[in-house]
Amino acid sequence: MSIGALGLLGGLGWYLLWRGTEPSKAVNAAAQSGAPQERVSLPDPSQPGPFAVKTLTYGSGTDRYRPEFGREAALKTLPVDGSILLEGSWKGFTGQLRTLAWGFGPDSLPINGRVWYPDGPGPFPLVLMVHGNHNMMDFSDPGYAYLGGLLASRGYIFVSVDENFINGGLTDLVFGFSGENDARGWLLLEHLETWMSWNRTPGSPFYKMVDPQRIAVGGHSRGGEAAAIAAAFNHLPAYPDNAALKFNYGYNIRAVAAVAPIDGQYNPAWRATPLSDVNYFVIHGSHDSDVTSFSGINQYDRVALGDDGDFFKAAVYIYRANHGQFNTTWGDDDRGGLVTGFLNRAALMDGEDQRQAARVYLSAFFDAALKDERGYLPLFQDARAAGEGWLPDSIYINRFDRSGDLLAAGFQEDIDLHTATLPGSSIQAEAVDLWREQRVQSKWGGREASAVYLGWNEDQTASYTITLPEEDLGLSADGALIFSLADALQDPAPADGSQPEQRGAPRQPVDLTVVLEDAQGRAGSVRLGDYLLVQPQLKAGLYKAKLFESKAPSEPVLQSYAIPLADFVEAGDGFDPARTVRIRFVFDRTPRGSIVLDNIGFRR
């Protein structure tokens, strides 16, 4: 081989081993904003609790690769028949290879799990967590031990569910392995069925140890979608795509947690998975090079919270977090194989820091959803509500909604820019250069939900106004005005025809004025920046070279706001919140800008 060829190979090898470059420092809108409205007064949820932790594994007793699910399993379980759900994926020659590799087929799926549980009498809440797709022989289930030990010490039974046998592997090199996410969700319910049997059986080590009224399901990646599927299947009489498979679950699943989930790989009855009256949480990273868009926000938008219950849904988007570091066995190589060498892994936050953020948010979520520790809720509205040292230094964008929120404008109902969601309401805009309603853009294209895009220039003061019906909406000074905002990264009328990011200067946070007016014409106004400025879109270079980037580098991620109506009373001259008739956004503080605005209403 010539010296030149050796040099070329050496250079390529160095490039593949090189971790890449640190990104330039991102503008942090929160650091330029007023102080958070609330701070959590409860203890750090990422710290161990009072319980000593015990562990065991349960399984088929015949696992050929892992003794912990084979001869060493403390509890032996019976296989379940998933052939109806897997008939489109575990089939043909590759299906035969999969059966040969594992020693069983889709009609004999094992119920295997790792358990961390408190050394105490119980009953305790039960949390089932399932991994996503990965090399099926690079076992994923041990990767959540950091959550299992923590939650068990804090009074939970935590199970890391093994579904590696429906992950991809050497048997799927040509066609891949897909169409199995319904089976992943169903298997979670079969595990739950096993747990309920142990809970009611004298002599079982978990006899009366589980509180059947406090159950959560969660998952990572495809497992995150599987958790939502499990919650949707839980109250159905049969599999929605084939009624020959009967269901009889009906468990009290109060919470669903999704970590960097995919969405839409399975659609029950050809519809996006619906959820209602359940607490929901999703966490995602800006530098996820597997699920590159904030896919789980679609499921978030589909979670319906009725007026009668007391449920909430929350989302957090973390700058520089990736896909794999939420699992200790996956690491920072989201794509695997040779592609890993082209990823800019130097741009990622430290793996332990990423898992620390997961500890804080997931532990707080389960405490709020299953133990009614609602004092943690401010954390889900503004990450700055966290105690000192809880969260790693990064940029966090939060979404939050609660049962009973009154929606005035959600932009889903029609194509008329002048109508709102609340009957009898109307919308007007003045001096805006950009005004349209559309599906929110993302790196993968449009999301399911729509919002209004607004843009303005400095030539005159622009505004956007929602006029409400003059009727009793149940508002008082104890409530709050709620809405969600994101940077649209669009310039409605650039002088040189370019987009903002092409003109050199970093995009700055957007500020504006929010005004409420009552039926007597009395108004109260506040500055958005006194609460939280609009975060510029977070750009993520996933690869060392732009040549390999195939998706947009950023996307709008909406931040939720809840401004107390009492603040408008204090700022106004006699403003009466009970008689509010107008909500106005005035673009008078940032000379030129564009935003995405959604979910405008009131928390009562």
XYZ file of C-alpha atoms in Angstrom:
604
model
C 0.000 0.000 0.000
C 1.356 3.443 -0.912
C 2.327 6.039 1.647
C -0.512 8.252 0.401
C -3.085 5.520 0.913
C -1.743 4.799 4.389
C -1.927 8.487 5.199
C -5.494 8.660 3.949
C -6.524 5.655 6.035
C -4.746 7.092 9.052
C -6.507 10.414 8.598
C -9.876 8.722 8.301
C -9.173 6.678 11.420
C -8.238 9.801 13.360
C -11.377 11.566 12.133
C -13.615 8.708 13.216
C -12.036 8.583 16.683
C -12.049 12.367 17.145
C -15.043 13.425 19.270
C -15.607 16.695 17.418
C -15.912 20.300 18.574
C -17.754 22.066 21.372
C -20.630 24.218 20.098
C -20.481 27.970 20.512
C -22.252 29.165 23.648
C -25.996 29.398 23.099
C -27.996 32.448 24.130
C -29.874 31.579 27.334
C -33.099 33.567 27.584
C -33.759 32.440 31.156
C -30.475 33.976 32.333
C -31.613 37.372 30.986
C -35.126 37.175 32.466
C -36.722 38.057 35.756
C -36.666 35.642 38.676
C -38.914 32.560 38.574
C -42.340 33.054 40.135
C -41.990 30.075 42.469
C -39.282 27.822 43.792
C -39.851 24.246 44.901
C -39.709 24.040 48.685
C -39.658 20.228 48.817
C -36.398 18.206 49.083
C -34.253 17.380 46.051
C -36.094 14.495 44.334
C -32.828 13.096 42.964
C -31.511 12.316 46.454
C -31.971 8.822 47.954
C -34.910 8.315 50.251
C -35.195 6.571 53.631
C -35.591 2.965 52.434
C -32.893 0.334 52.099
C -33.087 -1.130 48.588
C -33.578 -4.784 47.712
C -33.279 -6.308 44.260
C -34.309 -9.454 42.441
C -35.068 -10.656 38.947
C -37.966 -12.645 37.560
C -38.154 -14.532 34.303
C -38.904 -17.601 32.276
C -36.305 -19.737 34.032
C -35.011 -20.888 30.642
C -33.236 -17.800 29.243
C -30.255 -19.085 27.277
C -28.186 -15.902 27.544
C -28.767 -14.453 31.006
C -28.964 -16.562 34.124
C -30.729 -13.755 36.005
C -33.807 -14.525 33.903
C -33.020 -18.230 33.790
C -31.925 -20.466 36.629
C -31.148 -17.519 38.936
C -34.553 -15.856 38.593
C -36.151 -15.475 42.022
C -39.630 -15.786 40.516
C -40.519 -17.928 37.523
C -43.075 -16.594 35.044
C -45.176 -18.133 32.282
C -44.721 -17.102 28.626
C -47.405 -15.172 26.753
C -48.639 -15.449 23.187
C -47.931 -12.294 21.174
C -48.185 -13.839 17.740
C -51.203 -11.737 16.684
C -49.346 -8.522 17.463
C -46.068 -9.650 15.884
C -47.458 -11.384 12.803
C -46.204 -8.569 10.587
C -42.671 -8.455 11.979
C -41.639 -11.838 13.445
C -42.158 -13.795 10.234
C -40.481 -15.401 7.227
C -36.834 -16.333 7.073
C -35.722 -13.546 9.430
C -38.401 -14.612 11.882
C -37.066 -18.154 11.764
C -33.580 -16.823 12.466
C -34.934 -14.835 15.414
C -36.654 -17.922 16.811
C -33.443 -19.897 16.347
C -31.437 -17.181 18.120
C -33.715 -16.896 21.138
C -35.052 -20.422 21.417
C -38.706 -19.346 21.344
C -41.165 -17.820 18.904
C -43.732 -15.012 19.112
C -46.237 -17.387 20.719
C -43.978 -17.914 23.765
C -42.656 -14.487 24.774
C -40.987 -14.430 28.192
C -41.976 -12.144 31.057
C -38.564 -11.023 32.343
C -37.804 -8.099 34.622
C -35.286 -6.548 37.002
C -36.785 -5.251 40.247
C -35.612 -2.664 42.751
C -37.906 -2.385 45.760
C -37.966 -0.863 49.266
C -37.188 -2.923 52.334
C -40.492 -2.209 54.026
C -44.066 -3.445 54.406
C -45.714 -1.358 51.682
C -47.933 -1.008 49.850
C -45.839 1.004 47.396
C -46.480 2.601 44.001
C -45.384 0.457 41.068
C -43.376 1.851 38.125
C -42.729 -0.276 35.014
C -40.013 1.027 32.679
C -39.136 -0.434 29.277
C -36.189 0.235 26.981
C -36.416 0.956 23.268
C -34.809 -0.500 20.165
C -31.108 -1.392 20.311
C -28.946 -4.329 19.305
C -30.923 -7.228 20.760
C -27.787 -8.934 22.075
C -26.487 -5.722 23.699
C -29.003 -5.953 26.503
C -30.730 -2.676 27.332
C -32.654 -3.454 30.506
C -29.725 -2.976 32.951
C -29.367 0.630 31.767
C -31.984 2.067 34.138
C -30.437 0.848 37.387
C -29.670 4.475 38.251
C -33.418 5.139 38.322
C -34.330 1.837 39.942
C -32.095 2.293 42.962
C -33.160 5.897 43.466
C -36.894 5.295 43.198
C -36.818 2.191 45.375
C -35.074 4.174 48.114
C -37.857 6.734 47.830
C -40.639 4.183 48.285
C -41.391 2.785 44.825
C -41.246 -0.672 43.316
C -39.352 -0.120 40.072
C -39.180 -2.694 37.281
C -36.910 -2.541 34.244
C -38.736 -4.708 31.724
C -36.778 -6.937 29.331
C -38.000 -6.772 25.737
C -34.634 -7.271 24.021
C -36.061 -10.224 22.094
C -38.144 -7.811 19.975
C -35.220 -5.482 19.295
C -33.263 -5.477 16.049
C -30.162 -7.579 15.484
C -28.143 -9.571 12.984
C -31.327 -11.319 11.868
C -32.634 -7.975 10.552
C -29.648 -6.507 8.702
C -31.468 -6.337 5.369
C -35.037 -5.338 6.231
C -34.740 -4.121 9.829
C -37.252 -4.952 12.550
C -40.304 -2.736 12.849
C -44.043 -2.771 13.349
C -43.675 -4.177 16.867
C -44.459 -1.196 19.099
C -47.981 -2.441 19.786
C -46.419 -5.629 21.146
C -44.055 -3.597 23.324
C -46.997 -1.805 24.932
C -49.037 -4.981 25.314
C -46.118 -6.722 27.031
C -46.058 -3.958 29.645
C -49.663 -4.811 30.472
C -48.811 -8.521 30.645
C -46.078 -7.667 33.167
C -48.624 -5.643 35.098
C -50.978 -8.634 35.047
C -48.202 -10.753 36.575
C -47.581 -8.150 39.272
C -51.237 -7.970 40.236
C -51.271 -11.754 40.553
C -48.271 -11.672 42.907
C -49.864 -8.836 44.872
C -52.944 -10.909 45.713
C -51.218 -14.278 46.259
C -50.243 -15.211 49.832
C -46.693 -16.502 49.984
C -45.509 -14.271 47.127
C -42.641 -11.951 48.121
C -44.799 -9.104 46.786
C -48.026 -10.112 48.524
C -49.873 -6.849 49.318
C -46.709 -4.904 48.484
C -48.176 -3.034 45.489
C -50.652 -0.197 45.788
C -52.994 -0.964 42.845
C -54.245 2.633 42.846
C -50.788 4.062 42.126
C -49.311 2.601 38.943
C -47.075 4.178 36.296
C -45.703 2.942 32.994
C -42.702 4.492 31.307
C -40.277 3.901 28.515
C -37.324 5.154 26.506
C -37.304 5.651 22.725
C -39.683 3.049 21.212
C -40.415 2.155 24.815
C -41.680 5.697 25.369
C -44.289 5.182 22.680
C -44.982 1.698 24.087
C -45.844 3.216 27.479
C -48.514 5.412 25.865
C -49.808 2.419 23.899
C -50.061 0.391 27.107
C -52.088 3.150 28.771
C -54.370 3.350 25.715
C -54.838 -0.443 25.539
C -55.451 -0.652 29.290
C -59.180 0.153 29.103
C -59.985 -1.499 25.763
C -61.917 -4.792 25.499
C -59.742 -6.042 22.616
C -56.731 -5.303 20.433
C -57.974 -2.510 18.112
C -56.419 -4.071 15.001
C -57.712 -7.603 15.575
C -60.556 -8.266 18.010
C -59.522 -11.932 18.229
C -57.043 -10.813 20.896
C -59.162 -9.984 23.937
C -58.051 -7.568 26.663
C -59.103 -7.628 30.300
C -56.826 -5.174 32.078
C -58.437 -2.006 33.476
C -55.649 -1.171 35.913
C -55.319 2.222 37.556
C -52.443 3.583 35.476
C -52.193 7.115 36.799
C -48.970 8.172 35.097
C -47.129 7.713 31.795
C -43.485 8.780 31.418
C -41.712 8.937 28.053
C -37.949 9.424 27.633
C -36.877 10.588 24.148
C -39.825 8.703 22.622
C -40.674 8.064 19.012
C -44.296 8.648 18.036
C -46.441 7.133 15.315
C -44.545 3.893 14.658
C -47.777 2.236 15.727
C -51.193 3.836 15.191
C -54.119 1.882 16.724
C -56.945 1.512 14.214
C -54.901 3.764 11.901
C -55.211 6.685 14.331
C -52.625 8.443 16.443
C -52.644 6.998 19.967
C -55.169 8.869 22.143
C -54.803 9.313 25.896
C -57.061 11.007 28.414
C -57.198 11.690 32.134
C -53.709 10.494 32.940
C -50.619 12.332 34.158
C -48.094 12.480 31.315
C -44.434 13.501 31.184
C -41.965 13.583 28.291
C -38.256 14.482 28.300
C -36.131 15.035 25.189
C -32.727 16.405 24.194
C -31.819 18.930 21.512
C -28.859 16.791 20.365
C -30.733 13.523 19.915
C -29.346 12.072 16.684
C -31.678 9.054 16.727
C -35.082 10.674 17.342
C -33.907 14.026 16.020
C -37.222 15.892 16.429
C -39.104 16.398 19.675
C -41.428 13.595 18.592
C -43.031 12.984 21.980
C -44.602 16.436 22.019
C -47.194 15.045 19.583
C -48.354 12.562 22.218
C -48.258 15.372 24.773
C -50.660 17.376 22.615
C -52.988 14.365 22.324
C -53.313 13.845 26.083
C -56.775 15.183 26.927
C -57.192 16.535 30.448
C -60.844 16.831 31.393
C -62.344 19.432 33.690
C -63.456 16.918 36.321
C -60.132 15.273 37.214
C -56.893 16.525 38.710
C -54.288 15.559 36.140
C -51.360 17.343 34.548
C -49.041 16.905 31.609
C -45.499 18.195 31.360
C -42.583 18.255 28.945
C -38.955 19.311 29.207
C -36.501 19.884 26.356
C -32.836 19.893 27.400
C -30.096 21.599 25.425
C -27.160 19.289 24.503
C -28.846 16.118 25.809
C -28.739 13.168 23.393
C -30.734 9.953 22.966
C -28.597 7.221 24.450
C -27.223 8.717 27.651
C -30.572 8.272 29.399
C -29.555 4.575 29.403
C -26.149 3.713 30.856
C -25.588 0.855 28.409
C -26.316 2.931 25.291
C -23.958 5.856 25.832
C -23.296 8.714 23.411
C -23.326 6.782 20.115
C -26.964 7.291 19.125
C -26.588 5.830 15.660
C -24.220 2.914 16.329
C -21.661 1.295 14.036
C -19.492 3.341 11.729
C -21.928 6.281 11.780
C -20.857 6.971 15.368
C -17.508 8.194 14.087
C -19.201 11.005 12.165
C -21.301 12.267 15.098
C -20.140 15.392 16.933
C -20.138 13.817 20.367
C -18.122 16.686 21.842
C -21.301 18.785 21.579
C -23.127 16.582 24.104
C -23.577 17.296 27.772
C -21.837 14.913 30.153
C -23.668 11.599 30.462
C -23.905 11.734 34.221
C -25.272 15.273 34.032
C -27.914 14.120 31.569
C -28.961 11.291 33.875
C -29.025 13.723 36.795
C -31.603 15.803 34.935
C -33.580 12.595 34.323
C -33.382 11.691 38.020
C -34.716 15.083 39.068
C -37.556 15.253 36.591
C -38.679 11.621 36.638
C -38.542 11.328 40.420
C -40.435 14.608 40.829
C -42.975 13.487 38.226
C -43.711 10.199 39.971
C -43.921 11.948 43.345
C -46.389 14.484 41.942
C -48.439 11.968 39.938
C -48.463 8.951 42.276
C -47.910 10.475 45.725
C -49.740 13.774 45.191
C -46.648 15.809 46.037
C -47.941 18.746 44.015
C -45.266 20.998 45.488
C -43.007 19.750 42.675
C -45.269 21.150 39.943
C -43.434 24.511 39.618
C -40.409 22.531 38.375
C -42.433 21.447 35.341
C -43.416 25.013 34.510
C -39.964 26.598 34.887
C -36.738 24.665 35.450
C -35.416 27.591 37.480
C -37.856 26.585 40.233
C -35.449 23.737 41.078
C -33.408 23.925 44.241
C -29.766 24.942 44.198
C -27.606 22.314 42.498
C -30.449 20.013 41.476
C -30.091 20.410 37.716
C -26.928 20.563 35.594
C -26.128 23.868 33.941
C -27.981 23.864 30.613
C -30.996 25.419 28.884
C -34.392 23.911 29.711
C -37.688 24.582 27.933
C -40.840 23.499 29.764
C -44.436 22.761 28.773
C -47.173 22.322 31.359
C -50.983 21.968 31.370
C -53.500 20.995 34.056
C -57.035 19.690 34.225
C -59.541 22.516 34.311
C -57.501 24.959 32.221
C -59.826 27.139 30.129
C -58.651 27.303 26.513
C -59.508 30.510 24.687
C -57.431 29.938 21.532
C -55.826 26.636 20.545
C -55.831 27.016 16.724
C -57.035 23.484 15.953
C -60.682 24.034 15.093
C -60.744 25.700 11.647
C -58.801 27.681 9.035
C -60.232 31.107 9.894
C -57.562 33.390 11.364
C -60.226 35.520 13.057
C -61.933 32.803 15.128
C -60.843 31.340 18.449
C -61.567 28.128 20.346
C -63.821 29.581 23.057
C -67.326 30.082 21.598
C -68.118 33.743 21.099
C -64.471 34.794 20.873
C -62.737 36.538 17.992
C -59.202 37.511 16.962
C -57.709 40.629 15.422
C -54.142 41.663 14.602
C -52.684 45.078 13.835
C -49.517 46.036 11.942
C -48.174 42.477 11.820
C -46.062 41.454 8.818
C -46.585 37.742 9.417
C -49.890 36.200 10.539
C -50.800 32.628 9.737
C -51.988 29.485 11.481
C -50.208 26.259 10.605
C -48.871 23.001 11.950
C -45.805 23.748 14.031
C -42.654 23.082 12.055
C -40.080 20.605 13.317
C -36.881 19.005 12.086
C -38.917 16.158 10.578
C -41.584 18.404 9.086
C -44.917 19.463 10.552
C -46.171 18.339 13.937
C -49.760 17.317 14.506
C -50.757 20.468 16.399
C -51.254 23.900 14.899
C -50.366 27.312 16.304
C -50.321 30.907 15.133
C -47.118 32.348 13.625
C -46.708 36.107 14.141
C -43.992 38.455 12.935
C -43.411 42.209 13.085
C -40.947 44.942 12.163
C -39.946 48.165 13.840
C -41.878 50.558 11.590
C -44.957 50.549 13.869
C -46.196 48.800 17.005
C -47.895 45.502 16.175
C -50.369 43.606 18.339
C -52.475 40.455 18.440
C -55.774 40.531 20.327
C -58.265 37.878 21.421
C -61.685 39.257 22.351
C -63.639 37.037 24.745
C -67.406 36.777 25.242
C -68.809 39.016 27.990
C -69.865 36.212 30.293
C -68.740 34.719 33.575
C -65.647 32.620 32.858
C -65.002 31.843 36.497
C -61.894 34.038 36.670
C -60.470 35.668 39.774
C -57.228 37.194 40.971
C -56.219 33.730 42.224
C -55.995 32.443 38.644
C -53.459 32.942 35.866
C -53.241 33.810 32.197
C -51.655 30.875 30.379
C -50.093 30.598 26.921
C -47.152 28.976 25.165
C -44.454 30.725 23.110
C -41.530 29.730 20.914
C -39.115 31.500 18.620
C -40.325 31.074 15.020
C -36.854 31.806 13.553
C -38.462 33.730 10.723
C -38.092 37.317 9.646
C -41.292 38.626 8.058
C -39.574 41.263 5.917
C -35.761 41.138 5.950
C -34.205 44.078 4.167
C -31.706 41.875 2.335
C -33.986 38.867 1.752
C -32.027 36.637 4.140
C -33.131 34.699 7.176
C -31.985 35.910 10.640
C -29.380 33.200 11.225
C -27.668 34.144 7.942
C -26.880 37.681 9.034
C -24.147 36.884 11.565
C -25.432 38.190 14.917
C -26.825 35.551 17.308
C -30.607 35.638 17.524
C -31.650 37.320 20.756
C -34.577 36.515 23.054
C -37.915 38.119 22.238
C -39.617 40.408 24.729
C -43.144 41.828 24.491
C -45.970 43.278 26.560
C -49.017 41.275 27.665
C -52.217 43.217 28.356
C -55.547 42.171 29.855
C -58.589 44.420 29.567
C -61.926 44.173 31.349
C -65.438 45.057 30.157
C -65.104 48.603 31.534
C -62.008 49.263 29.449
C -59.626 49.081 32.413
C -56.367 47.333 31.602
C -53.384 45.785 33.312
C -50.132 45.131 31.475
C -46.939 43.243 32.280
C -43.579 42.774 30.574
C -42.925 39.213 29.444
C -39.238 39.514 30.299
C -40.085 40.032 33.963
C -41.132 36.384 33.862
C -39.281 34.597 31.052
C -38.083 35.866 27.686
C -38.699 33.779 24.564
C -35.768 31.394 24.097
C -34.103 31.578 20.658
C -34.237 28.253 18.859
C -31.522 25.872 20.048
C -29.303 24.874 17.160
C -27.874 21.352 17.228
C -25.042 20.316 14.950
C -25.286 16.537 15.234
C -22.381 15.712 12.915
C -18.779 16.871 12.722
C -19.347 18.081 9.158
C -22.404 19.904 7.794
C -22.152 17.649 4.762
C -23.866 14.872 6.736
C -26.672 16.974 8.231
C -29.962 15.987 6.602
C -32.424 17.655 8.977
C -32.985 21.263 10.045
C -30.584 22.221 12.852
C -33.353 23.514 15.143
C -37.106 23.592 15.676
C -39.631 25.661 17.633
C -40.086 24.277 21.153
C -42.898 25.989 23.021
C -42.406 27.268 26.581
C -45.464 27.473 28.830
C -46.273 30.655 30.740
C -48.646 31.181 33.663
C -48.811 34.845 34.663
C -50.878 35.430 37.828
C -53.968 37.534 37.215
C -53.094 39.316 40.454
C -50.065 40.803 38.651
C -52.369 42.424 36.095
C -54.538 43.758 38.929
C -51.478 45.234 40.607
C -50.252 46.784 37.342
C -53.666 48.136 36.272
C -55.926 50.970 37.338
C -58.870 49.076 38.754
C -58.638 46.125 36.337
C -61.171 43.436 37.301
C -59.999 39.921 36.265
C -63.512 38.477 36.733
C -64.679 40.641 33.814
C -61.737 40.047 31.445
C -62.774 40.511 27.816
C -59.478 40.985 25.933
C -56.061 39.369 25.841
C -53.512 41.402 23.902
C -49.921 40.643 22.955
C -48.142 43.882 22.062
C -44.847 43.614 20.150
C -43.288 46.809 21.464
C -40.102 45.630 23.152
C -38.216 43.712 20.441
C -38.016 45.835 17.258
C -38.127 42.914 14.843
C -39.090 39.345 15.609
C -41.317 36.347 15.074
C -42.961 33.920 17.456
C -45.104 30.819 17.591
C -48.047 31.326 19.955
C -50.410 28.627 21.200
C -52.742 27.423 23.976
C -53.922 30.815 25.184
C -56.338 30.690 28.085
C -56.709 30.748 31.845
C -55.860 28.585 34.833
C -58.713 28.958 37.296
